[in-house]
Amino acid sequence: MKILVAGGTGYIGSHKVVELMQQGYEVVIVDNLCNSYAGVVDSIAQITGKRPDFLELDLADADATECFFNHYTGINAAIHFAAHKAVGESVAKPLMYYRNNLYSLINLIKNMEKQGAGNLVFSSSCTVYGQPDELPVSEQSLIKPAWSPYGNTKQVSEEIIHDVCIATKLKAIALRYFNPIGAHASALIGEYPIGVPNNLMPFITQTAIGKREVLSVFGDDYPTPDGTAIRDYIHVVDLAKAHVVAVKRMLSNQCKSNFEVFNLGTGSGYSVLEVLRSFEKVSGIKINFKIVARRAGDIEQVWADTSFANRELGWKAALGLDEMTHSAWEWEKALRNIELKTQ
Ligand code: NAD
Ligand code: UFG
């Protein structure tokens, strides 16, 4: 089975590629490298003992995407990770987000449909729930107005996919990730954002290693026990394993409808300070941090009701917060050695 992984050199995509290849799938990665490095393909080859095909491609470019599909046939399913993903940045640059995230999806499904490669797994997000009225959020919870342009791109993307699934033979699964953190146990792949990280975990590890001076904690006046915002952090390897289950479900025709949606989280929420304390415990390093104002577009708290995914997919997140922060730290240290060697 040949699987197209769009955005496969990125953080979550690279972990997914490893899991797929270890299960015997043939993988072709496309990525425009706007937030990742081609060297990730070498690391994937080192972990799996096999090199996935890789092509540099901007999926938001309609002609280039069509050209790719004209030359690359026989794809059984596509997993679509390729998007911009920073909530705060999307508030500052909405058009960049709408253009990239929506054009890339439309170009991908248009060409898949033409090829008859009608299976899509889409990277959605718990951001589609906005700030929910009740916690935990289940797949049945109300989709409220998005709090950021990024969140809106995920809501609109799901609507586009839903409509195309009705109109054509496309089958799709949207996986609503909560907050993936951590890295592969080999410490050969992990989160490696270009420039200053937007996400919490890489900012913590980069502060610990000395790349950043101080971590800003965005707000301590939320209505939470310690005043900082709460998220459902999930180990990226657990997340990658759930994708393999989703792909198998589609390819073996076990989906119960043409468009299915699942929450991927652990079911537990942790505050920013709890993540910080877990990191300090596993690394033995004290993090220099300061409390600053809330970040635009941030919601106060969210965590998942995972019972539907657990039951239907037969999947459950296995790794806890300390394992997440520990693996993120091992990755950051490994990265320092790689960077020192290449200087
Ligand atoms: P990432 O930035 O590490 O990976 C995305 C990859 O897509 C990058 O390699 C980037 O270069 C590529 N890309 C972006 N636009 C592209 C385009 N037009 N054409 C080709 N390649 C393009 O991000 P990630 O954390 O791995 O996230 C993957 C997906 O999961 C995204 O869709 C994101 O919105 C979604 N998601 C992420 C999180 C999270 O916290 N990381 C949470 C929920 C959902
Ligand atoms: N935070 C800080 N300081 C930082 C970075 C983050 O205090 O330097 C806080 C944020 O305010 C938030 C929490 O840490 O309360 C998590 O922030 P992230 O930026 O790591 O994650 P978000 O919840 O904002 O968003 C992430 C992804 C989105 C995805 C969403 C799903 O970036 O793509 O998780 O919950 F949609």
XYZ file of C-alpha atoms and ligand atoms in Angstrom:
423
model
C 0.000 0.000 0.000
C 1.368 3.415 -1.005
C 0.603 6.332 1.310
C 1.162 9.989 0.470
C 2.213 11.962 3.535
C 1.771 15.676 2.885
C 3.858 17.663 5.375
C 5.786 14.470 6.186
C 9.090 16.136 7.097
C 7.281 18.144 9.782
C 6.999 17.318 13.455
C 3.953 15.034 13.584
C 4.271 13.882 9.957
C 7.799 12.509 10.443
C 6.689 10.408 13.430
C 3.765 9.166 11.404
C 6.028 8.190 8.482
C 8.172 6.111 10.853
C 5.147 4.257 12.250
C 3.777 3.604 8.748
C 7.087 2.334 7.399
C 7.556 0.105 10.428
C 4.163 -1.430 9.588
C 5.320 -2.147 6.021
C 3.608 0.691 4.140
C 5.341 2.369 1.203
C 5.526 6.109 1.827
C 5.969 9.151 -0.368
C 6.488 12.458 1.408
C 5.726 15.854 -0.100
C 6.646 19.014 1.786
C 7.650 22.546 0.820
C 10.030 22.733 3.818
C 8.526 26.009 5.062
C 8.723 24.640 8.617
C 11.026 21.615 8.380
C 14.282 20.317 6.912
C 14.969 17.786 4.154
C 17.494 16.151 6.529
C 14.537 14.653 8.418
C 14.329 12.084 5.592
C 17.846 10.830 6.540
C 16.763 10.447 10.157
C 13.657 8.522 9.110
C 15.863 6.237 7.001
C 18.179 5.734 9.990
C 15.287 4.710 12.254
C 13.435 2.485 9.784
C 16.334 1.148 7.684
C 14.472 2.254 4.540
C 14.308 5.579 2.736
C 10.896 7.045 1.945
C 10.466 8.894 -1.347
C 10.606 12.645 -0.829
C 9.599 15.479 -3.143
C 9.768 19.175 -2.388
C 6.317 20.493 -3.315
C 4.138 23.437 -2.329
C 0.608 22.042 -2.167
C -0.813 25.564 -2.238
C 0.556 25.774 -5.810
C -2.217 24.273 -7.966
C -0.068 23.663 -11.069
C 2.793 22.046 -9.173
C 0.370 19.798 -7.278
C -1.366 18.715 -10.478
C 1.999 17.994 -12.058
C 2.974 15.841 -9.054
C -0.221 13.796 -9.312
C 0.213 13.372 -13.060
C 3.585 11.755 -12.470
C 2.932 9.956 -9.200
C 0.171 7.397 -9.518
C -1.005 4.439 -7.458
C -1.504 6.283 -4.171
C -3.944 4.402 -1.924
C -4.419 7.064 0.743
C -3.156 10.497 1.704
C -2.480 11.926 5.113
C -2.599 15.695 5.118
C -0.371 17.394 7.695
C 0.760 20.297 5.487
C -0.463 23.502 7.099
C 0.658 26.501 9.104
C -0.210 25.863 12.740
C 0.585 28.747 15.093
C -2.480 30.266 16.734
C -0.861 33.639 17.597
C 0.798 34.020 14.177
C -2.538 33.386 12.474
C -4.071 36.318 14.322
C -1.296 38.570 12.960
C -1.232 37.047 9.443
C -4.730 35.719 8.660
C -4.403 35.744 4.856
C -1.224 33.704 4.985
C -3.130 31.085 7.002
C -6.272 31.026 4.854
C -4.218 30.849 1.673
C -1.860 28.096 2.733
C -4.175 25.896 4.760
C -7.194 26.032 2.460
C -5.485 26.050 -0.957
C -3.299 23.101 -0.002
C -6.323 21.059 1.105
C -8.350 21.927 -2.007
C -5.470 21.133 -4.368
C -4.818 17.853 -2.628
C -8.378 16.522 -2.645
C -9.079 17.780 -6.159
C -6.160 15.744 -7.485
C -6.865 12.724 -5.291
C -10.386 12.639 -6.611
C -9.127 12.804 -10.205
C -6.787 9.874 -9.522
C -9.458 7.841 -7.786
C -7.216 7.809 -4.672
C -10.177 8.511 -2.459
C -8.882 8.015 1.102
C -7.863 10.996 3.203
C -6.749 11.353 6.802
C -6.851 15.009 7.794
C -4.945 16.705 10.632
C -7.633 18.609 12.419
C -7.421 20.100 15.848
C -9.288 20.562 19.081
C -9.132 24.220 18.149
C -12.359 23.571 16.164
C -14.262 23.506 19.475
C -13.251 27.060 20.357
C -13.666 27.563 24.128
C -16.119 24.760 24.960
C -18.971 25.298 27.418
C -18.432 21.879 28.959
C -15.345 19.778 29.557
C -14.205 17.298 28.455
C -15.152 17.900 24.817
C -16.503 15.025 22.777
C -16.933 14.761 19.020
C -20.594 15.645 19.618
C -19.764 18.929 21.368
C -20.894 22.094 19.708
C -18.495 23.618 17.175
C -18.355 27.210 18.385
C -16.971 30.206 16.502
C -13.218 29.801 16.108
C -10.991 31.933 18.310
C -8.327 32.445 15.678
C -7.932 32.418 11.900
C -5.950 29.193 12.327
C -8.881 27.620 14.164
C -11.181 28.847 11.437
C -9.045 27.184 8.744
C -9.523 23.857 10.557
C -13.292 24.368 10.872
C -13.629 25.337 7.208
C -11.338 22.476 6.143
C -13.563 19.970 7.916
C -16.613 21.501 6.204
C -14.931 21.286 2.797
C -14.033 17.640 3.370
C -17.535 16.859 4.628
C -19.118 18.401 1.506
C -16.719 16.650 -0.874
C -17.411 13.313 0.847
C -21.110 13.794 0.103
C -20.573 14.864 -3.493
C -17.894 12.344 -4.505
C -16.457 8.973 -3.534
C -13.922 10.551 -1.196
C -13.677 8.866 2.197
C -12.097 10.833 5.004
C -11.200 10.713 8.660
C -10.519 13.964 10.505
C -8.362 13.490 13.572
C -8.779 16.323 16.059
C -5.446 16.448 17.848
C -5.183 18.002 21.234
C -1.616 19.162 22.054
C 1.078 16.831 20.719
C 4.465 17.123 22.446
C 7.500 14.862 22.985
C 9.702 13.069 20.501
C 10.632 9.640 19.130
C 12.509 7.395 21.593
C 15.510 7.275 19.228
C 15.923 11.067 19.659
C 16.537 11.153 15.883
C 13.324 13.022 15.093
C 11.330 15.537 17.101
C 9.930 19.028 16.958
C 12.388 21.340 15.184
C 10.606 24.585 14.397
C 12.309 27.078 12.111
C 12.979 30.334 13.988
C 11.514 31.206 17.374
C 9.124 28.456 18.512
C 5.474 29.345 18.972
C 4.587 26.207 20.901
C 5.188 25.705 24.589
C 7.292 22.530 24.647
C 10.042 23.551 22.206
C 10.214 26.942 23.914
C 10.787 25.198 27.262
C 13.507 22.881 25.903
C 15.218 25.718 23.998
C 15.239 27.811 27.184
C 16.695 24.883 29.124
C 19.491 24.365 26.586
C 20.316 28.078 26.491
C 18.992 29.007 23.018
C 16.334 31.254 24.630
C 16.854 33.426 27.636
C 13.448 33.345 29.226
C 10.139 31.568 28.713
C 7.086 33.818 28.681
C 4.083 32.199 30.327
C 1.064 33.725 28.605
C -1.339 34.682 31.385
C -1.799 33.577 34.982
C -5.277 35.055 35.380
C -7.279 32.247 33.778
C -10.022 30.609 35.876
C -7.874 27.487 36.431
C -6.345 26.158 39.694
C -2.951 27.883 39.162
C -4.211 30.602 36.806
C -2.380 29.312 33.702
C -4.115 27.839 30.651
C -4.884 24.125 30.464
C -4.389 21.780 27.492
C -4.575 18.033 26.867
C -0.947 17.198 25.983
C -0.456 13.926 24.084
C 2.785 12.133 23.203
C 3.486 12.488 19.473
C 4.255 8.761 19.179
C 0.819 7.882 20.613
C -0.654 10.260 18.060
C 1.313 8.679 15.202
C 0.106 5.207 16.203
C -3.514 6.422 16.080
C -2.942 7.514 12.464
C -1.830 4.023 11.466
C -5.050 2.642 12.985
C -7.062 5.247 11.042
C -5.341 4.389 7.750
C -5.914 0.655 8.293
C -9.578 1.345 9.112
C -10.048 3.209 5.830
C -8.151 0.792 3.645
C -10.021 -2.193 5.061
C -13.402 -0.464 4.577
C -14.281 -0.454 8.251
C -15.406 3.188 8.370
C -19.006 3.610 9.451
C -19.553 6.656 7.243
C -17.700 8.484 4.469
C -16.534 11.162 6.879
C -15.545 10.228 10.417
C -14.157 12.442 13.159
C -12.148 11.401 16.216
C -10.634 13.238 19.176
C -7.000 12.318 19.809
C -5.984 13.264 23.318
C -5.276 11.593 26.644
C -8.372 12.839 28.454
C -6.289 14.741 31.054
C -5.617 18.476 31.155
C -2.398 20.079 32.445
C -1.635 23.742 33.043
C 1.361 25.553 31.576
C 3.009 25.543 35.023
C 2.377 21.800 35.447
C 4.151 21.120 32.135
C 7.002 23.344 33.291
C 7.285 21.498 36.632
C 7.234 18.105 34.893
C 10.062 19.258 32.627
C 12.078 20.566 35.591
C 11.617 17.243 37.400
C 12.727 15.004 34.518
C 15.605 17.237 33.386
C 16.821 18.534 36.734
C 16.983 22.021 35.167
C 15.225 25.089 36.521
C 13.529 27.126 33.788
C 13.860 30.884 33.742
C 10.305 32.119 33.160
C 8.192 35.223 33.542
C 4.447 35.730 33.538
C 3.259 38.007 30.736
C -0.132 38.978 29.291
C -2.431 36.417 27.690
C -1.651 35.582 24.037
C -4.229 36.659 21.441
C -6.326 33.758 20.170
C -5.635 31.473 23.164
C -8.535 29.731 24.865
C -8.431 29.119 28.631
C -8.798 25.368 28.889
C -9.621 22.251 26.911
C -9.232 18.523 27.270
C -10.688 15.561 25.419
C -13.369 13.012 25.927
C -11.507 10.167 24.238
C -14.079 7.416 24.755
C -15.285 7.379 21.123
C -11.750 7.061 19.716
C -10.831 4.464 22.351
C -13.878 2.364 21.529
C -14.079 2.740 17.738
C -10.375 2.771 16.901
C -9.315 0.388 19.659
C -6.601 2.946 20.431
C -5.645 4.648 23.679
C -2.810 7.035 24.485
C -0.294 5.129 26.611
C 2.400 7.660 27.559
C 2.158 10.183 30.416
C 3.288 13.792 30.865
C 6.724 12.952 32.304
C 7.432 10.635 29.360
C 6.453 13.455 27.013
C 8.674 16.099 28.638
C 11.544 13.601 29.076
C 11.546 12.605 25.395
C 11.327 16.275 24.347
C 14.419 16.982 26.442
C 16.354 13.974 25.052
C 15.556 15.260 21.543
C 16.712 18.818 22.323
C 20.025 17.466 23.688
C 20.504 15.229 20.639
C 19.794 18.218 18.420
C 22.519 20.222 20.148
C 25.028 17.485 19.299
C 23.879 17.412 15.666
C 24.115 21.224 15.453
C 27.583 21.236 17.064
C 28.811 18.605 14.578
C 27.487 20.527 11.560
C 28.910 23.921 12.640
P 4.879 21.199 11.271
O 4.953 22.635 10.893
O 6.024 20.608 11.993
O 4.579 20.295 9.998
C 3.827 20.745 8.909
C 4.643 20.472 7.672
O 3.906 20.910 6.546
C 5.974 21.227 7.660
O 7.004 20.327 7.337
C 5.793 22.286 6.580
O 7.013 22.567 5.935
C 4.766 21.616 5.676
N 3.924 22.538 4.908
C 3.212 23.613 5.338
N 2.551 24.186 4.315
C 2.843 23.437 3.217
C 2.463 23.507 1.852
N 1.688 24.486 1.381
N 2.931 22.569 0.988
C 3.740 21.572 1.428
N 4.155 21.477 2.695
C 3.709 22.388 3.590
O 3.527 21.022 12.111
P 3.006 19.782 12.942
O 3.020 20.138 14.377
O 3.660 18.544 12.492
O 1.477 19.799 12.485
C 1.003 18.969 11.445
C -0.482 19.173 11.265
O -1.164 18.914 12.493
C -0.876 20.607 10.881
O -1.952 20.538 9.963
C -1.360 21.217 12.179
O -2.293 22.237 11.976
C -2.000 20.017 12.838
N -2.045 20.123 14.296
C -0.891 20.348 14.989
C -0.934 20.474 16.373
C 0.321 20.745 17.170
O 0.215 21.180 18.333
N 1.508 20.531 16.646
C -2.153 20.328 17.039
C -3.316 20.102 16.291
C -3.256 19.996 14.907
N 2.407 29.056 26.020
C 3.135 29.849 26.867
N 4.345 30.294 26.435
C 4.863 29.973 25.212
C 4.106 29.162 24.359
C 2.868 28.723 24.795
O 2.705 30.171 27.973
O 5.969 30.438 24.879
C 1.099 28.557 26.480
C -0.029 29.012 25.578
O -0.497 30.272 25.945
C -1.044 27.877 25.798
C -0.165 26.653 26.061
O 1.111 27.160 26.418
O -1.778 28.146 26.951
C -0.015 25.767 24.837
O 0.392 26.609 23.758
P 0.933 26.023 22.378
O 1.309 27.192 21.530
O 1.963 24.974 22.615
O -0.331 25.263 21.813
P -1.771 25.820 21.421
O -2.743 25.161 22.348
O -1.806 27.288 21.318
O -1.922 25.271 19.961
C -1.441 23.989 19.590
C -1.042 23.982 18.124
C -2.254 24.159 17.254
C -3.334 23.201 17.665
C -3.632 23.301 19.140
C -4.609 22.260 19.572
O -0.085 24.988 17.857
O -1.884 23.870 15.936
O -2.432 23.069 19.869
O -4.887 22.468 20.930
F -4.466 23.438 16.978
